[in-house]
mmCIF file of C-alpha atoms in Angstrom:
data_model
loop_
_atom_site.group_PDB
_atom_site.id
_atom_site.type_symbol
_atom_site.label_atom_id
_atom_site.label_comp_id
_atom_site.label_asym_id
_atom_site.label_seq_id
_atom_site.Cartn_x
_atom_site.Cartn_y
_atom_site.Cartn_z
ATOM 1 C CA MET T 1 132.937 61.999 69.083
ATOM 2 C CA LYS T 2 134.505 63.174 72.329
ATOM 3 C CA LYS T 3 132.254 64.669 74.972
ATOM 4 C CA ASN T 4 133.176 68.101 76.305
ATOM 5 C CA ILE T 5 133.013 68.604 80.051
ATOM 6 C CA LEU T 6 133.066 72.021 81.676
ATOM 7 C CA ILE T 7 134.792 72.016 85.064
ATOM 8 C CA THR T 8 134.225 74.963 87.373
ATOM 9 C CA ALA T 9 136.567 74.219 90.308
ATOM 10 C CA PRO T 10 138.763 76.928 91.878
ATOM 11 C CA CYS T 11 142.267 77.246 90.474
ATOM 12 C CA HIS T 12 143.940 75.530 93.445
ATOM 13 C CA TYR T 13 141.901 72.380 92.741
ATOM 14 C CA THR T 14 141.977 72.497 88.950
ATOM 15 C CA GLN T 15 145.246 70.691 88.306
ATOM 16 C CA ARG T 16 144.232 67.713 90.440
ATOM 17 C CA LEU T 17 140.914 67.480 88.623
ATOM 18 C CA LEU T 18 142.557 67.767 85.202
ATOM 19 C CA THR T 19 144.996 65.020 86.194
ATOM 20 C CA ALA T 20 142.068 62.769 87.112
ATOM 21 C CA PHE T 21 140.612 63.305 83.624
ATOM 22 C CA GLU T 22 143.940 62.623 81.914
ATOM 23 C CA LYS T 23 143.393 58.851 81.725
ATOM 24 C CA TYR T 24 140.219 59.464 79.697
ATOM 25 C CA LYS T 25 141.694 61.941 77.220
ATOM 26 C CA GLU T 26 140.699 59.751 74.257
ATOM 27 C CA GLU T 27 137.060 59.952 75.341
ATOM 28 C CA VAL T 28 136.513 63.434 76.789
ATOM 29 C CA GLU T 29 137.734 66.977 76.372
ATOM 30 C CA VAL T 30 137.804 69.276 79.378
ATOM 31 C CA THR T 31 137.146 73.005 79.399
ATOM 32 C CA ASN T 32 138.228 74.758 82.584
ATOM 33 C CA ILE T 33 136.483 77.978 83.677
ATOM 34 C CA ALA T 34 136.616 78.585 87.421
ATOM 35 C CA MET T 35 133.480 79.963 89.061
ATOM 36 C CA VAL T 36 135.109 80.714 92.424
ATOM 37 C CA GLU T 37 138.432 82.059 93.624
ATOM 38 C CA SER T 38 139.786 81.600 97.121
ATOM 39 C CA THR T 39 142.311 83.637 99.052
ATOM 40 C CA PHE T 40 143.423 84.100 102.628
ATOM 41 C CA ASP T 41 144.715 87.071 104.563
ATOM 42 C CA THR T 42 148.196 86.555 105.974
ATOM 43 C CA ALA T 43 147.155 88.653 108.994
ATOM 44 C CA ASN T 44 143.800 87.024 109.730
ATOM 45 C CA ASP T 45 142.893 87.995 113.306
ATOM 46 C CA GLU T 46 140.532 85.047 113.745
ATOM 47 C CA MET T 47 143.223 82.594 112.703
ATOM 48 C CA GLN T 48 145.842 84.253 114.877
ATOM 49 C CA LYS T 49 143.527 83.968 117.873
ATOM 50 C CA LEU T 50 142.810 80.319 117.072
ATOM 51 C CA CYS T 51 146.522 79.528 116.939
ATOM 52 C CA ALA T 52 147.010 81.195 120.320
ATOM 53 C CA ASP T 53 144.108 79.202 121.809
ATOM 54 C CA LEU T 54 144.539 75.779 120.157
ATOM 55 C CA GLY T 55 144.650 74.083 123.548
ATOM 56 C CA MET T 56 141.033 75.125 124.141
ATOM 57 C CA PHE T 57 139.788 72.800 121.396
ATOM 58 C CA ASP T 58 139.590 69.019 121.250
ATOM 59 C CA PHE T 59 139.509 69.101 117.456
ATOM 60 C CA VAL T 60 140.190 71.532 114.630
ATOM 61 C CA VAL T 61 138.386 70.573 111.418
ATOM 62 C CA CYS T 62 139.878 71.804 108.142
ATOM 63 C CA LEU T 63 136.917 71.856 105.770
ATOM 64 C CA SER T 64 139.054 72.203 102.624
ATOM 65 C CA ARG T 65 142.648 72.254 101.416
ATOM 66 C CA LYS T 66 142.534 76.040 101.493
ATOM 67 C CA ALA T 67 141.759 75.798 105.209
ATOM 68 C CA VAL T 68 144.859 73.614 105.643
ATOM 69 C CA ASP T 69 146.899 76.249 103.781
ATOM 70 C CA ALA T 70 145.500 78.996 106.007
ATOM 71 C CA MET T 71 146.425 76.963 109.092
ATOM 72 C CA HIS T 72 149.921 76.416 107.766
ATOM 73 C CA ASN T 73 150.299 80.131 107.093
ATOM 74 C CA CYS T 74 149.322 81.114 110.635
ATOM 75 C CA CYS T 75 150.518 78.224 112.760
ATOM 76 C CA ASP T 76 152.872 75.537 111.503
ATOM 77 C CA ARG T 77 155.168 74.912 114.483
ATOM 78 C CA ALA T 78 154.915 71.377 115.862
ATOM 79 C CA GLU T 79 154.830 72.508 119.479
ATOM 80 C CA GLN T 80 151.720 74.583 118.697
ATOM 81 C CA LEU T 81 149.976 72.001 116.536
ATOM 82 C CA ASP T 82 150.401 69.294 119.180
ATOM 83 C CA LYS T 83 147.950 71.110 121.454
ATOM 84 C CA THR T 84 144.918 69.723 119.614
ATOM 85 C CA GLN T 85 143.852 67.100 117.060
ATOM 86 C CA PHE T 86 143.121 67.851 113.415
ATOM 87 C CA LEU T 87 140.461 66.385 111.150
ATOM 88 C CA ALA T 88 139.882 66.783 107.410
ATOM 89 C CA ILE T 89 137.667 65.425 104.646
ATOM 90 C CA GLY T 90 138.595 62.446 102.464
ATOM 91 C CA LYS T 91 141.839 62.866 100.531
ATOM 92 C CA ASP T 92 142.443 66.167 102.311
ATOM 93 C CA ASN T 93 143.686 64.081 105.242
ATOM 94 C CA GLU T 94 146.769 63.237 103.177
ATOM 95 C CA TYR T 95 147.268 66.926 102.447
ATOM 96 C CA LEU T 96 146.842 67.677 106.150
ATOM 97 C CA HIS T 97 149.716 65.320 106.912
ATOM 98 C CA ASP T 98 151.913 66.592 104.076
ATOM 99 C CA VAL T 99 151.493 70.292 104.892
ATOM 100 C CA LEU T 100 151.084 70.363 108.677
ATOM 101 C CA GLY T 101 152.811 67.102 109.566
ATOM 102 C CA VAL T 102 149.858 65.969 111.695
ATOM 103 C CA THR T 103 147.964 62.673 111.580
ATOM 104 C CA PRO T 104 144.207 62.770 112.226
ATOM 105 C CA PRO T 105 142.991 60.460 114.997
ATOM 106 C CA PHE T 106 140.399 59.060 112.589
ATOM 107 C CA ILE T 107 139.074 59.544 109.059
ATOM 108 C CA SER T 108 135.315 59.571 108.599
ATOM 109 C CA LYS T 109 133.878 56.892 106.310
ATOM 110 C CA GLU T 110 131.810 59.477 104.469
ATOM 111 C CA PRO T 111 134.090 62.180 103.016
ATOM 112 C CA SER T 112 131.992 65.186 104.018
ATOM 113 C CA PRO T 113 131.519 67.585 106.939
ATOM 114 C CA ILE T 114 128.391 65.678 107.980
ATOM 115 C CA GLY T 115 130.456 62.500 107.768
ATOM 116 C CA ILE T 116 132.830 63.968 110.360
ATOM 117 C CA ALA T 117 129.883 64.819 112.628
ATOM 118 C CA HIS T 118 128.607 61.240 112.386
ATOM 119 C CA ALA T 119 132.095 59.851 113.064
ATOM 120 C CA LEU T 120 132.351 61.919 116.250
ATOM 121 C CA GLN T 121 128.981 60.582 117.362
ATOM 122 C CA GLU T 122 129.916 56.959 116.558
ATOM 123 C CA ARG T 123 133.029 57.279 118.724
ATOM 124 C CA GLY T 124 131.200 58.949 121.594
ATOM 125 C CA LEU T 125 133.288 62.104 121.157
ATOM 126 C CA ASN T 126 130.431 64.508 120.529
ATOM 127 C CA GLU T 127 128.785 65.506 123.828
ATOM 128 C CA GLY T 128 130.681 68.464 125.280
ATOM 129 C CA CYS T 129 133.395 68.230 122.613
ATOM 130 C CA ARG T 130 135.060 71.564 121.794
ATOM 131 C CA LEU T 131 135.625 71.940 118.075
ATOM 132 C CA ALA T 132 136.852 74.703 115.766
ATOM 133 C CA ALA T 133 135.692 74.509 112.142
ATOM 134 C CA LEU T 134 137.936 76.281 109.617
ATOM 135 C CA ALA T 135 135.577 77.515 106.915
ATOM 136 C CA PRO T 136 135.439 80.144 104.157
ATOM 137 C CA ALA T 137 133.867 83.558 104.484
ATOM 138 C CA PHE T 138 131.838 84.537 101.416
ATOM 139 C CA VAL T 139 132.185 87.909 99.720
ATOM 140 C CA GLY T 140 129.739 89.071 97.052
ATOM 141 C CA MET T 141 127.915 85.743 96.851
ATOM 142 C CA VAL T 142 125.365 83.748 98.822
ATOM 143 C CA GLU T 143 126.866 81.097 101.075
ATOM 144 C CA PRO T 144 125.916 77.498 100.231
ATOM 145 C CA ARG T 145 124.377 75.441 103.027
ATOM 146 C CA THR T 146 127.351 73.101 103.543
ATOM 147 C CA VAL T 147 128.979 74.809 106.532
ATOM 148 C CA PRO T 148 125.766 76.103 108.185
ATOM 149 C CA ASP T 149 124.276 72.596 107.997
ATOM 150 C CA PHE T 150 127.468 71.143 109.494
ATOM 151 C CA MET T 151 127.425 73.618 112.370
ATOM 152 C CA ALA T 152 123.735 72.898 113.002
ATOM 153 C CA LYS T 153 124.420 69.147 113.080
ATOM 154 C CA LEU T 154 127.272 69.615 115.557
ATOM 155 C CA SER T 155 125.033 71.690 117.811
ATOM 156 C CA GLU T 156 122.349 69.001 117.605
ATOM 157 C CA LEU T 157 124.920 66.427 118.762
ATOM 158 C CA GLY T 158 126.023 68.518 121.740
ATOM 159 C CA VAL T 159 129.324 69.652 120.253
ATOM 160 C CA GLN T 160 130.552 73.094 121.315
ATOM 161 C CA ALA T 161 131.430 74.247 117.817
ATOM 162 C CA HIS T 162 133.171 77.489 116.911
ATOM 163 C CA ARG T 163 133.369 78.637 113.298
ATOM 164 C CA VAL T 164 136.568 80.343 112.166
ATOM 165 C CA ASP T 165 136.584 82.193 108.834
ATOM 166 C CA ALA T 166 139.985 80.971 107.691
ATOM 167 C CA TYR T 167 139.867 82.230 104.103
ATOM 168 C CA VAL T 168 137.596 83.985 101.608
ATOM 169 C CA ASN T 169 135.560 82.619 98.705
ATOM 170 C CA MET T 170 134.279 84.964 96.023
ATOM 171 C CA ALA T 171 132.859 84.526 92.550
ATOM 172 C CA THR T 172 135.206 85.045 89.625
ATOM 173 C CA GLU T 173 134.622 87.982 87.305
ATOM 174 C CA LEU T 174 131.232 87.825 85.606
ATOM 175 C CA SER T 175 132.920 88.189 82.214
ATOM 176 C CA ALA T 176 134.829 84.945 82.854
ATOM 177 C CA ARG T 177 131.698 83.083 83.940
ATOM 178 C CA LYS T 178 129.841 84.377 80.877
ATOM 179 C CA GLN T 179 132.380 82.560 78.673
ATOM 180 C CA ALA T 180 131.062 79.319 80.185
ATOM 181 C CA TYR T 181 127.428 80.277 79.547
ATOM 182 C CA ASP T 182 128.214 81.198 75.939
ATOM 183 C CA LEU T 183 129.807 77.777 75.353
ATOM 184 C CA ILE T 184 126.697 76.090 76.737
ATOM 185 C CA ILE T 185 124.377 78.185 74.544
ATOM 186 C CA ASP T 186 126.544 77.362 71.503
ATOM 187 C CA LYS T 187 126.126 73.637 72.365
ATOM 188 C CA ARG T 188 129.860 73.168 72.804
ATOM 189 C CA ILE T 189 129.457 71.715 76.295
ATOM 190 C CA ASP T 190 127.884 68.320 77.032
ATOM 191 C CA CYS T 191 128.214 68.349 80.799
ATOM 192 C CA VAL T 192 128.886 70.838 83.614
ATOM 193 C CA ALA T 193 130.781 69.221 86.500
ATOM 194 C CA PHE T 194 130.518 70.850 89.932
ATOM 195 C CA THR T 195 132.776 69.824 92.809
ATOM 196 C CA SER T 196 131.376 72.118 95.518
ATOM 197 C CA GLY T 197 128.336 74.116 96.547
ATOM 198 C CA SER T 198 130.340 77.326 96.142
ATOM 199 C CA GLU T 199 130.762 76.642 92.429
ATOM 200 C CA VAL T 200 127.047 75.926 92.120
ATOM 201 C CA MET T 201 126.114 79.242 93.748
ATOM 202 C CA ALA T 202 128.575 81.355 91.740
ATOM 203 C CA PHE T 203 127.553 79.667 88.472
ATOM 204 C CA ASN T 204 123.844 80.178 89.164
ATOM 205 C CA ASP T 205 124.225 83.758 90.432
ATOM 206 C CA GLY T 206 126.040 84.786 87.269
ATOM 207 C CA LEU T 207 123.637 82.901 85.020
ATOM 208 C CA ARG T 208 120.651 84.729 86.513
ATOM 209 C CA GLU T 209 122.421 88.076 86.467
ATOM 210 C CA VAL T 210 123.123 87.766 82.741
ATOM 211 C CA TYR T 211 119.980 85.974 81.535
ATOM 212 C CA GLY T 212 117.302 86.744 84.126
ATOM 213 C CA THR T 213 114.747 84.478 85.737
ATOM 214 C CA ASP T 214 114.504 82.110 82.737
ATOM 215 C CA ALA T 215 118.220 81.363 82.891
ATOM 216 C CA CYS T 216 117.762 77.683 83.744
ATOM 217 C CA CYS T 217 116.328 77.073 80.264
ATOM 218 C CA ILE T 218 119.864 77.488 78.973
ATOM 219 C CA LEU T 219 120.771 74.243 80.764
ATOM 220 C CA ASN T 220 118.043 72.100 79.174
ATOM 221 C CA ASP T 221 120.411 70.375 76.737
ATOM 222 C CA VAL T 222 123.423 69.973 79.013
ATOM 223 C CA ALA T 223 123.952 67.382 81.758
ATOM 224 C CA ILE T 224 124.837 68.522 85.277
ATOM 225 C CA ALA T 225 127.055 66.340 87.433
ATOM 226 C CA CYS T 226 127.830 66.933 91.107
ATOM 227 C CA MET T 227 130.742 65.339 92.910
ATOM 228 C CA GLY T 228 128.700 64.274 95.938
ATOM 229 C CA PRO T 229 125.228 64.348 97.469
ATOM 230 C CA TYR T 230 125.735 67.628 99.344
ATOM 231 C CA THR T 231 126.822 69.517 96.229
ATOM 232 C CA ALA T 232 123.833 67.962 94.448
ATOM 233 C CA MET T 233 121.536 68.997 97.308
ATOM 234 C CA GLN T 234 122.717 72.592 97.002
ATOM 235 C CA ALA T 235 122.101 72.583 93.245
ATOM 236 C CA LYS T 236 118.583 71.205 93.710
ATOM 237 C CA ARG T 237 117.820 73.740 96.447
ATOM 238 C CA ILE T 238 118.291 76.581 94.001
ATOM 239 C CA GLY T 239 116.373 74.902 91.199
ATOM 240 C CA LEU T 240 119.108 73.345 89.072
ATOM 241 C CA LYS T 241 118.509 69.890 87.667
ATOM 242 C CA VAL T 242 121.096 67.271 88.611
ATOM 243 C CA ASP T 243 121.689 64.348 86.268
ATOM 244 C CA TRP T 244 124.593 62.462 87.802
ATOM 245 C CA VAL T 245 126.026 61.984 91.285
ATOM 246 C CA PRO T 246 128.687 59.290 91.854
ATOM 247 C CA ALA T 247 127.926 56.589 94.410
ATOM 248 C CA GLU T 248 131.510 56.969 95.654
ATOM 249 C CA PHE T 249 132.869 60.472 96.184
ATOM 250 C CA ASN T 250 136.152 60.002 98.015
ATOM 251 C CA SER T 251 138.264 61.629 95.317
ATOM 252 C CA PHE T 252 138.335 63.306 91.919
ATOM 253 C CA ASP T 253 139.151 59.860 90.476
ATOM 254 C CA ASP T 254 135.738 58.622 91.642
ATOM 255 C CA PHE T 255 134.059 61.650 90.074
ATOM 256 C CA THR T 256 135.753 61.441 86.686
ATOM 257 C CA ALA T 257 135.183 57.677 86.472
ATOM 258 C CA CYS T 258 131.455 58.220 87.106
ATOM 259 C CA LEU T 259 131.173 60.790 84.323
ATOM 260 C CA VAL T 260 132.971 58.696 81.740
ATOM 261 C CA GLU T 261 131.051 55.542 82.661
ATOM 262 C CA HIS T 262 127.750 57.290 81.944
ATOM 263 C CA TRP T 263 128.804 57.919 78.362
ATOM 264 C CA ARG T 264 130.277 54.473 77.844
#
């Protein structure tokens, strides 16, 4: 019998994740219910100021593909982009090149914000470095620790880091999230697959709003998989059990392969 996996990624990531599952379609079925939606303001004052001051920064770090899109929306002229160097996480470096036409000076071995911090330190680029981090603002939901922990690590390393709220993350409608909870209660889901801390927070917030403080009991008979250790750390911080975390987390292909291998 096929296993049914619930994916909770935002819509702009969903197609890539579904494509990664396609090769396993004889073994798993995928149900897609997004927990988070992302958007950016075409007249974002913070982004406009960043684009005007790019020369003040040694690096601009795009912490997601949505951050790359926000950068493209506000500042996509080569003569502007050449004033600094851009960094991204894992496969997002390819997207950075495709959308902005820029090549990062290096790609961190660990595909995470903390991985970028360590890569700066390894290259001796940290002390006194001026860096802008393009991150999401959070509306109507608690922010996961990913970006705050990254900023704290940069500060610890002597980096002069400036956070720019490049776009907005918010939870999807509670009625949509409740469809996911109902499927879990009806035992029609074998595994919930989270790809980010934002999804974890929105999923958990809705679960507790609908079912109260004993909400986690609903998850007793379903596995929880997290794409990487930082997403898993966020889930554990708020009391969710985590069953599977892939050893490699460079791409959605790594994540889907890990899930299917567990069942094989």
